[in-house]
Amino acid sequence: MNHRTYLALAIPLTLSTITTPLLGAVDTAVVGQLPDPAFIGGVAIGAVIFNTLYWLFGFLRIGTSGFAAQANGANDSLLETLALIRPLIIALVVGLSFFLLQKPIEFLALTLLDPADDVSALASDYFGIRIWGVPFTLVNYVIMGWLVGMARIKISVMIQVFMNLLNILLDVIFVFGFGWGVSGVASATLIAEVTACLFGLWIVWKGTSYQFQVPSITLVTDGSSIKKMMAVNQDLFIRTLCLLTVINLFTYKSAAFGTETLAANAVLLQVHYLMAYFYDGISNASSILSGRAVGSNDSRLFKKTINLSFQWAIYSSLLLTVSYWLFSESLFSFFTSIPEVIELGGIYGDWLLLYPLVASFGIVLYGVFTGATETAHIRNSMLFALGVFLLALWGGVPILQNHGLWLAFILFSLGRSVFLVMYIPKLNLLQGKSQ
């Protein structure tokens, strides 16, 4: 394997994953053109609630991808089918549970985040509409994870691009055409999520050449396989819980600094998501290759995957840092026309120059570990990084205010990279066992 092979996976996967934060980015940009910063704050608070729900169960995509890649590497069609069916069952149960518990979830979230009254009312409107899409979104996570693990890259890109183009079109129609404001943004996202899920299910069932081998109930509920899947998912759940703790505390502290600062931080977080999901595409390529290596017991491919992951983490960091430095002012203007928010974005935006440099290894190498389903190391590295964030938050915010908040976030991103790199020798032991 060489750079060309790696990039043949990484480039389309990056194009696919970068569309994910565009849902939130477009929502923020559309309401950012409205005159009151409370609109941005309402969408930001609402988006945090759904990011929390979805990220907690992001393992449905990541875990599915790892197991599907290993089954694909072993060329076992039955395991490939089971890698899809088992997480689909979990997605449906969890999605319906969230829908039924929507009232206590909304109350708890708004109580914990404690935004201003006008922001809270808008966030509640946003939540009440988007909650209908939770089961569809979680099912779509499984579909996308399975397609990526099976290296059906073009199809996964097509579904993601379709969803986001539809969201953008409906955002413009509902907000600027119908004047629905935050409700229009939420409705556009809901329709895009539901349509993408149904389209994905149809594509998997009718639009691929894959021949499904229907497993028995006994195989689907096999104890040892379920136990392994749940162990991996549990580690990824804890990892996501750490990440969400950081994002939610960041948003909570932002709200305490006032509506304008909350809006500015919301815009900067959207830019951060674009960067993070850019890395996520490269991470997915590493996940496919490491999963394939483990499934086929190919230690040479495994070592090469680690090496290329390190190299492309560095190259992509340089690309993102330079791009942000050149185009940051244009980005702020894209997200909002409110002068106070643009000014604050310029003051605090320089922190994002550091983000690609400190976060790259933690996100890209995450793919290597998930593909190998060695997720305990991911869990531990994130717990340590969360500890760094909490210490920095406690010590820095009282003195440096919002700059202290961004310092804590950057130190967290650095920590997740440093602590995960420290576990690479554990993967080297795995390589030795596979020889």
Short mmCIF file of C-alpha atoms in Angstrom, two decimals:
data_model
loop_
_atom_site.label_atom_id
_atom_site.label_comp_id
_atom_site.label_asym_id
_atom_site.label_seq_id
_atom_site.Cartn_x
_atom_site.Cartn_y
_atom_site.Cartn_z
CA MET A 1 0.00 0.00 0.00
CA ASN A 2 1.21 3.53 -0.83
CA HIS A 3 0.05 7.13 -0.54
CA ARG A 4 -2.12 6.82 -3.66
CA THR A 5 -4.04 3.86 -2.21
CA TYR A 6 -4.52 5.64 1.09
CA LEU A 7 -5.71 8.86 -0.54
CA ALA A 8 -8.08 6.94 -2.82
CA LEU A 9 -9.97 6.15 0.38
CA ALA A 10 -9.22 9.30 2.37
CA ILE A 11 -10.27 11.93 -0.19
CA PRO A 12 -13.83 10.70 -0.88
CA LEU A 13 -14.30 9.87 2.82
CA THR A 14 -13.21 13.39 3.72
CA LEU A 15 -15.67 14.83 1.21
CA SER A 16 -18.35 12.66 2.81
CA THR A 17 -17.61 13.40 6.48
CA ILE A 18 -17.05 17.14 5.94
CA THR A 19 -20.71 17.37 4.93
CA THR A 20 -21.80 16.25 8.43
CA PRO A 21 -20.97 19.52 10.26
CA LEU A 22 -22.41 21.43 7.32
CA LEU A 23 -25.87 20.69 8.73
CA GLY A 24 -25.07 22.75 11.82
CA ALA A 25 -22.91 25.20 9.91
CA VAL A 26 -25.62 26.02 7.38
CA ASP A 27 -28.21 26.33 10.15
CA THR A 28 -25.95 28.76 12.01
CA ALA A 29 -25.11 30.72 8.86
CA VAL A 30 -28.76 31.11 7.85
CA VAL A 31 -30.00 32.37 11.23
CA GLY A 32 -26.82 34.43 11.50
CA GLN A 33 -28.20 36.68 8.77
CA LEU A 34 -31.18 37.55 11.00
CA PRO A 35 -30.78 40.74 13.09
CA ASP A 36 -30.95 39.28 16.63
CA PRO A 37 -27.99 37.20 17.98
CA ALA A 38 -30.54 35.27 20.06
CA PHE A 39 -31.38 33.33 16.88
CA ILE A 40 -27.79 32.04 16.67
CA GLY A 41 -27.85 31.30 20.39
CA GLY A 42 -31.12 29.36 20.09
CA VAL A 43 -29.79 27.20 17.27
CA ALA A 44 -26.48 26.76 19.13
CA ILE A 45 -28.23 25.53 22.29
CA GLY A 46 -30.56 23.28 20.27
CA ALA A 47 -27.65 21.88 18.28
CA VAL A 48 -25.75 21.10 21.50
CA ILE A 49 -28.71 19.04 22.73
CA PHE A 50 -28.84 16.98 19.54
CA ASN A 51 -25.05 16.72 19.29
CA THR A 52 -25.19 15.28 22.79
CA LEU A 53 -27.85 12.73 21.84
CA TYR A 54 -26.19 11.78 18.57
CA TRP A 55 -22.59 11.79 19.69
CA LEU A 56 -23.39 9.60 22.69
CA PHE A 57 -24.44 6.98 20.17
CA GLY A 58 -21.84 7.80 17.56
CA PHE A 59 -20.43 4.35 18.25
CA LEU A 60 -23.27 3.05 16.06
CA ARG A 61 -21.34 4.46 13.11
CA ILE A 62 -17.77 3.98 14.30
CA GLY A 63 -18.24 0.53 15.83
CA THR A 64 -20.22 -0.69 12.83
CA SER A 65 -17.47 0.52 10.53
CA GLY A 66 -14.78 -1.38 12.46
CA PHE A 67 -16.68 -4.68 12.58
CA ALA A 68 -17.76 -4.39 8.93
CA ALA A 69 -14.17 -3.70 7.83
CA GLN A 70 -12.89 -6.75 9.71
CA ALA A 71 -15.64 -8.94 8.23
CA ASN A 72 -14.83 -7.56 4.80
CA GLY A 73 -11.13 -8.27 5.33
CA ALA A 74 -11.98 -11.85 6.30
CA ASN A 75 -14.27 -12.09 3.20
CA ASP A 76 -17.10 -13.46 5.38
CA SER A 77 -20.50 -12.45 3.98
CA LEU A 78 -22.42 -13.70 7.02
CA LEU A 79 -20.32 -11.57 9.39
CA GLU A 80 -20.80 -8.61 7.07
CA THR A 81 -24.58 -8.99 7.34
CA LEU A 82 -24.45 -9.40 11.11
CA ALA A 83 -22.30 -6.25 11.33
CA LEU A 84 -25.28 -4.37 9.88
CA ILE A 85 -28.24 -6.07 11.58
CA ARG A 86 -27.04 -6.00 15.22
CA PRO A 87 -26.40 -2.23 15.45
CA LEU A 88 -29.59 -1.53 13.46
CA ILE A 89 -31.61 -3.14 16.25
CA ILE A 90 -29.82 -0.99 18.85
CA ALA A 91 -30.38 2.16 16.77
CA LEU A 92 -34.12 1.57 16.50
CA VAL A 93 -34.55 0.84 20.23
CA VAL A 94 -32.48 3.85 21.32
CA GLY A 95 -34.05 6.21 18.79
CA LEU A 96 -37.60 5.37 19.81
CA SER A 97 -36.67 5.66 23.51
CA PHE A 98 -35.32 9.18 23.00
CA PHE A 99 -38.46 10.17 21.14
CA LEU A 100 -40.71 8.88 23.94
CA LEU A 101 -38.59 10.65 26.59
CA GLN A 102 -38.36 13.97 24.74
CA LYS A 103 -40.01 16.12 27.44
CA PRO A 104 -37.67 15.19 30.34
CA ILE A 105 -34.68 15.36 27.98
CA GLU A 106 -35.59 18.91 26.90
CA PHE A 107 -36.25 20.05 30.46
CA LEU A 108 -32.97 18.61 31.76
CA ALA A 109 -30.91 20.02 28.90
CA LEU A 110 -32.28 23.56 29.14
CA THR A 111 -31.96 23.49 32.93
CA LEU A 112 -28.31 22.47 32.74
CA LEU A 113 -27.35 24.88 29.94
CA ASP A 114 -29.42 27.72 31.47
CA PRO A 115 -29.52 30.14 28.50
CA ALA A 116 -31.29 33.52 28.56
CA ASP A 117 -35.09 33.39 28.31
CA ASP A 118 -35.28 34.48 24.67
CA VAL A 119 -32.57 32.00 23.66
CA SER A 120 -34.26 29.23 25.68
CA ALA A 121 -37.61 29.76 23.92
CA LEU A 122 -36.00 29.52 20.49
CA ALA A 123 -33.99 26.45 21.51
CA SER A 124 -37.22 24.79 22.69
CA ASP A 125 -38.86 25.41 19.31
CA TYR A 126 -35.82 23.94 17.55
CA PHE A 127 -35.82 20.87 19.84
CA GLY A 128 -39.54 20.16 19.46
CA ILE A 129 -39.17 19.79 15.70
CA ARG A 130 -35.83 17.97 15.39
CA ILE A 131 -36.63 15.31 18.03
CA TRP A 132 -38.81 13.56 15.44
CA GLY A 133 -35.69 12.77 13.43
CA VAL A 134 -33.72 10.95 16.14
CA PRO A 135 -34.65 7.34 15.16
CA PHE A 136 -33.93 8.08 11.49
CA THR A 137 -30.57 9.70 12.24
CA LEU A 138 -29.35 6.81 14.39
CA VAL A 139 -30.37 4.28 11.74
CA ASN A 140 -28.51 6.39 9.20
CA TYR A 141 -25.41 6.25 11.42
CA VAL A 142 -25.47 2.46 11.14
CA ILE A 143 -25.99 2.57 7.38
CA MET A 144 -23.11 5.00 6.87
CA GLY A 145 -20.81 3.05 9.20
CA TRP A 146 -21.54 -0.21 7.40
CA LEU A 147 -21.04 1.30 3.94
CA VAL A 148 -17.71 2.82 5.01
CA GLY A 149 -16.54 -0.45 6.59
CA MET A 150 -17.47 -2.28 3.41
CA ALA A 151 -15.50 0.33 1.43
CA ARG A 152 -18.66 1.44 -0.44
CA ILE A 153 -17.24 4.93 -0.44
CA LYS A 154 -19.00 6.43 -3.45
CA ILE A 155 -22.41 5.43 -2.15
CA SER A 156 -21.76 6.88 1.32
CA VAL A 157 -20.56 10.14 -0.23
CA MET A 158 -23.68 10.31 -2.42
CA ILE A 159 -26.02 9.91 0.56
CA GLN A 160 -24.22 12.54 2.65
CA VAL A 161 -24.03 15.07 -0.16
CA PHE A 162 -27.70 14.51 -1.01
CA MET A 163 -28.72 15.12 2.63
CA ASN A 164 -26.77 18.34 2.94
CA LEU A 165 -27.79 19.82 -0.39
CA LEU A 166 -31.42 19.16 0.55
CA ASN A 167 -30.85 20.78 3.96
CA ILE A 168 -29.29 23.89 2.42
CA LEU A 169 -32.09 24.26 -0.13
CA LEU A 170 -34.83 23.87 2.49
CA ASP A 171 -33.03 26.22 4.92
CA VAL A 172 -33.12 29.01 2.36
CA ILE A 173 -36.75 28.33 1.40
CA PHE A 174 -38.09 28.02 4.95
CA VAL A 175 -36.16 30.91 6.54
CA PHE A 176 -35.85 33.51 3.77
CA GLY A 177 -38.84 32.43 1.72
CA PHE A 178 -41.41 31.56 4.39
CA GLY A 179 -39.92 33.56 7.28
CA TRP A 180 -40.03 30.62 9.71
CA GLY A 181 -36.79 31.54 11.52
CA VAL A 182 -35.42 28.91 13.91
CA SER A 183 -38.41 26.63 13.26
CA GLY A 184 -37.60 26.72 9.55
CA VAL A 185 -33.99 25.74 10.20
CA ALA A 186 -35.09 22.83 12.40
CA SER A 187 -37.70 21.68 9.87
CA ALA A 188 -35.16 21.72 7.05
CA THR A 189 -32.73 19.59 9.04
CA LEU A 190 -35.47 17.15 10.07
CA ILE A 191 -36.64 16.60 6.50
CA ALA A 192 -33.05 16.16 5.30
CA GLU A 193 -32.29 13.58 8.03
CA VAL A 194 -35.44 11.53 7.42
CA THR A 195 -35.03 11.58 3.64
CA ALA A 196 -31.35 10.57 3.86
CA CYS A 197 -32.21 7.62 6.12
CA LEU A 198 -34.91 6.31 3.79
CA PHE A 199 -32.66 6.85 0.79
CA GLY A 200 -29.82 5.01 2.55
CA LEU A 201 -32.00 2.03 3.41
CA TRP A 202 -33.18 1.79 -0.18
CA ILE A 203 -29.61 2.06 -1.48
CA VAL A 204 -28.35 -0.71 0.82
CA TRP A 205 -31.25 -3.01 -0.05
CA LYS A 206 -31.64 -2.32 -3.78
CA GLY A 207 -28.80 -0.17 -4.99
CA THR A 208 -25.76 -2.29 -4.16
CA SER A 209 -24.49 -5.52 -5.66
CA TYR A 210 -24.14 -7.01 -2.18
CA GLN A 211 -26.11 -10.23 -1.65
CA PHE A 212 -27.43 -10.42 1.91
CA GLN A 213 -27.30 -13.75 3.67
CA VAL A 214 -30.19 -13.72 6.13
CA PRO A 215 -28.88 -14.96 9.53
CA SER A 216 -30.83 -16.89 12.12
CA ILE A 217 -32.03 -15.29 15.35
CA THR A 218 -29.51 -17.46 17.20
CA LEU A 219 -26.62 -15.94 15.25
CA VAL A 220 -27.93 -12.39 15.62
CA THR A 221 -28.17 -12.81 19.39
CA ASP A 222 -24.94 -14.83 19.81
CA GLY A 223 -23.68 -14.08 23.31
CA SER A 224 -19.93 -13.82 22.69
CA SER A 225 -20.34 -11.62 19.59
CA ILE A 226 -22.83 -9.35 21.34
CA LYS A 227 -20.49 -9.10 24.33
CA LYS A 228 -17.58 -8.04 22.11
CA MET A 229 -19.74 -5.52 20.26
CA MET A 230 -21.04 -4.05 23.51
CA ALA A 231 -17.52 -3.84 24.98
CA VAL A 232 -16.35 -1.85 21.97
CA ASN A 233 -19.47 0.31 22.00
CA GLN A 234 -19.14 0.91 25.74
CA ASP A 235 -15.60 2.24 25.31
CA LEU A 236 -16.68 4.48 22.43
CA PHE A 237 -19.70 5.63 24.46
CA ILE A 238 -17.40 6.74 27.31
CA ARG A 239 -15.10 8.42 24.82
CA THR A 240 -18.02 10.36 23.36
CA LEU A 241 -19.32 11.20 26.83
CA CYS A 242 -15.97 12.85 27.59
CA LEU A 243 -16.13 14.84 24.36
CA LEU A 244 -19.68 15.94 25.02
CA THR A 245 -18.81 16.98 28.55
CA VAL A 246 -16.22 19.31 27.08
CA ILE A 247 -18.55 20.75 24.40
CA ASN A 248 -21.46 21.20 26.80
CA LEU A 249 -19.33 22.83 29.50
CA PHE A 250 -17.84 25.04 26.80
CA THR A 251 -21.34 26.12 25.67
CA TYR A 252 -22.53 26.57 29.26
CA LYS A 253 -19.58 28.82 30.10
CA SER A 254 -20.05 30.70 26.81
CA ALA A 255 -23.66 31.50 27.73
CA ALA A 256 -22.49 32.93 31.05
CA PHE A 257 -20.43 35.53 29.13
CA GLY A 258 -23.52 36.93 27.37
CA THR A 259 -25.50 36.37 24.18
CA GLU A 260 -22.94 37.99 21.86
CA THR A 261 -20.06 35.87 23.20
CA LEU A 262 -22.23 32.74 23.04
CA ALA A 263 -23.00 33.55 19.39
CA ALA A 264 -19.31 34.18 18.57
CA ASN A 265 -18.22 30.95 20.25
CA ALA A 266 -21.01 29.10 18.43
CA VAL A 267 -19.65 30.32 15.09
CA LEU A 268 -16.08 29.36 16.04
CA LEU A 269 -17.25 25.92 17.17
CA GLN A 270 -18.85 25.41 13.77
CA VAL A 271 -15.49 26.20 12.14
CA HIS A 272 -13.86 23.75 14.55
CA TYR A 273 -16.37 21.07 13.51
CA LEU A 274 -15.42 21.59 9.87
CA MET A 275 -11.78 21.00 10.78
CA ALA A 276 -12.53 17.99 12.99
CA TYR A 277 -14.66 16.27 10.37
CA PHE A 278 -11.99 16.91 7.76
CA TYR A 279 -9.70 14.80 9.94
CA ASP A 280 -12.51 12.32 10.46
CA GLY A 281 -12.44 11.46 6.76
CA ILE A 282 -8.75 10.59 7.01
CA SER A 283 -9.49 8.70 10.22
CA ASN A 284 -12.15 6.63 8.43
CA ALA A 285 -9.61 5.64 5.78
CA SER A 286 -7.26 4.47 8.54
CA SER A 287 -10.13 2.58 10.17
CA ILE A 288 -10.98 0.69 6.98
CA LEU A 289 -7.37 -0.27 6.36
CA SER A 290 -6.57 -1.28 9.94
CA GLY A 291 -9.81 -3.28 10.16
CA ARG A 292 -9.00 -4.98 6.87
CA ALA A 293 -5.49 -5.73 8.14
CA VAL A 294 -6.77 -7.29 11.36
CA GLY A 295 -9.47 -9.27 9.54
CA SER A 296 -6.96 -10.68 7.05
CA ASN A 297 -4.18 -11.03 9.65
CA ASP A 298 -1.88 -8.77 7.58
CA SER A 299 0.64 -7.18 9.96
CA ARG A 300 2.49 -5.45 7.13
CA LEU A 301 -0.66 -3.59 6.08
CA PHE A 302 -1.32 -2.72 9.71
CA LYS A 303 2.11 -1.15 10.19
CA LYS A 304 1.84 0.75 6.91
CA THR A 305 -1.57 2.10 7.95
CA ILE A 306 -0.11 3.51 11.17
CA ASN A 307 2.75 5.10 9.27
CA LEU A 308 0.51 6.74 6.66
CA SER A 309 -1.88 7.93 9.36
CA PHE A 310 0.93 9.80 11.09
CA GLN A 311 2.10 11.36 7.84
CA TRP A 312 -1.32 12.54 6.70
CA ALA A 313 -2.15 13.91 10.14
CA ILE A 314 0.85 16.21 9.72
CA TYR A 315 0.12 17.17 6.10
CA SER A 316 -3.54 17.92 6.81
CA SER A 317 -2.63 20.01 9.88
CA LEU A 318 -0.47 22.29 7.78
CA LEU A 319 -3.19 22.57 5.12
CA LEU A 320 -5.94 23.46 7.60
CA THR A 321 -3.84 25.93 9.58
CA VAL A 322 -2.78 27.87 6.47
CA SER A 323 -6.33 27.77 5.04
CA TYR A 324 -7.85 29.12 8.24
CA TRP A 325 -5.22 31.84 8.52
CA LEU A 326 -5.99 32.98 4.95
CA PHE A 327 -9.79 32.76 5.02
CA SER A 328 -10.90 33.25 8.63
CA GLU A 329 -12.39 36.71 8.01
CA SER A 330 -14.48 35.41 5.10
CA LEU A 331 -15.69 32.53 7.27
CA PHE A 332 -16.99 34.87 9.97
CA SER A 333 -18.84 36.94 7.37
CA PHE A 334 -20.38 33.76 5.95
CA PHE A 335 -21.80 32.76 9.33
CA THR A 336 -23.17 36.09 10.48
CA SER A 337 -23.67 39.73 9.52
CA ILE A 338 -23.92 40.99 13.12
CA PRO A 339 -20.95 43.37 13.70
CA GLU A 340 -20.56 42.59 17.43
CA VAL A 341 -20.39 38.85 16.76
CA ILE A 342 -17.89 39.29 13.92
CA GLU A 343 -15.71 41.49 16.14
CA LEU A 344 -15.70 38.90 18.97
CA GLY A 345 -15.01 36.15 16.46
CA GLY A 346 -11.90 38.02 15.37
CA ILE A 347 -10.75 38.45 18.96
CA TYR A 348 -11.09 34.78 19.93
CA GLY A 349 -10.64 33.17 16.52
CA ASP A 350 -6.85 32.99 16.69
CA TRP A 351 -7.17 30.04 19.09
CA LEU A 352 -8.36 27.95 16.14
CA LEU A 353 -4.98 28.41 14.47
CA LEU A 354 -3.66 26.01 17.10
CA TYR A 355 -6.47 23.47 16.82
CA PRO A 356 -5.27 21.55 13.70
CA LEU A 357 -1.76 21.25 15.11
CA VAL A 358 -2.81 19.86 18.49
CA ALA A 359 -5.86 17.76 17.51
CA SER A 360 -4.76 15.98 14.34
CA PHE A 361 -3.09 12.89 15.81
CA GLY A 362 -5.88 12.29 18.31
CA ILE A 363 -8.55 12.21 15.58
CA VAL A 364 -6.65 10.46 12.77
CA LEU A 365 -5.14 7.72 14.95
CA TYR A 366 -8.58 7.19 16.46
CA GLY A 367 -9.40 5.48 13.17
CA VAL A 368 -6.51 3.03 13.51
CA PHE A 369 -7.66 2.00 16.99
CA THR A 370 -11.35 1.68 16.04
CA GLY A 371 -10.56 -0.38 12.94
CA ALA A 372 -8.58 -2.76 15.14
CA THR A 373 -11.44 -2.58 17.72
CA GLU A 374 -8.82 -1.75 20.37
CA THR A 375 -11.10 0.85 21.91
CA ALA A 376 -10.09 0.68 25.59
CA HIS A 377 -7.05 2.82 24.72
CA ILE A 378 -9.32 5.43 23.10
CA ARG A 379 -11.48 5.49 26.24
CA ASN A 380 -8.51 5.95 28.55
CA SER A 381 -6.87 8.68 26.47
CA MET A 382 -10.11 10.69 26.43
CA LEU A 383 -10.59 10.34 30.18
CA PHE A 384 -7.11 11.73 30.75
CA ALA A 385 -7.73 14.58 28.27
CA LEU A 386 -10.99 15.43 30.03
CA GLY A 387 -9.07 15.72 33.29
CA VAL A 388 -6.72 18.21 31.63
CA PHE A 389 -9.68 20.24 30.37
CA LEU A 390 -11.37 20.40 33.77
CA LEU A 391 -8.17 21.53 35.47
CA ALA A 392 -7.57 24.21 32.83
CA LEU A 393 -11.20 25.32 33.05
CA TRP A 394 -11.01 25.65 36.82
CA GLY A 395 -7.71 27.54 36.75
CA GLY A 396 -8.00 29.60 33.56
CA VAL A 397 -11.56 30.88 33.13
CA PRO A 398 -11.72 32.98 36.35
CA ILE A 399 -8.57 34.80 35.26
CA LEU A 400 -8.71 34.86 31.45
CA GLN A 401 -12.51 34.71 30.95
CA ASN A 402 -13.38 33.55 27.42
CA HIS A 403 -9.69 33.29 26.46
CA GLY A 404 -9.34 30.88 29.38
CA LEU A 405 -12.22 28.84 28.00
CA TRP A 406 -10.50 28.52 24.63
CA LEU A 407 -7.18 27.70 26.32
CA ALA A 408 -8.86 24.82 28.15
CA PHE A 409 -10.34 23.55 24.88
CA ILE A 410 -6.99 23.65 23.09
CA LEU A 411 -5.28 21.83 25.98
CA PHE A 412 -7.99 19.16 25.86
CA SER A 413 -7.39 18.70 22.11
CA LEU A 414 -3.64 18.44 22.73
CA GLY A 415 -4.22 15.94 25.52
CA ARG A 416 -6.36 13.59 23.41
CA SER A 417 -3.54 13.48 20.83
CA VAL A 418 -0.67 13.02 23.27
CA PHE A 419 -2.38 10.36 25.37
CA LEU A 420 -3.52 8.33 22.35
CA VAL A 421 -0.05 8.42 20.76
CA MET A 422 1.28 7.01 24.02
CA TYR A 423 -0.81 3.88 23.39
CA ILE A 424 0.72 3.20 19.96
CA PRO A 425 3.22 0.69 21.46
CA LYS A 426 0.21 -1.37 22.56
CA LEU A 427 -0.81 -1.59 18.92
CA ASN A 428 2.76 -2.61 18.07
CA LEU A 429 2.27 -5.58 20.40
CA LEU A 430 -0.89 -6.37 18.46
CA GLN A 431 1.13 -6.34 15.26
CA GLY A 432 3.59 -8.77 16.76
CA LYS A 433 0.83 -11.19 17.71
CA SER A 434 -0.58 -11.14 14.21
CA GLN A 435 2.65 -12.20 12.54
#
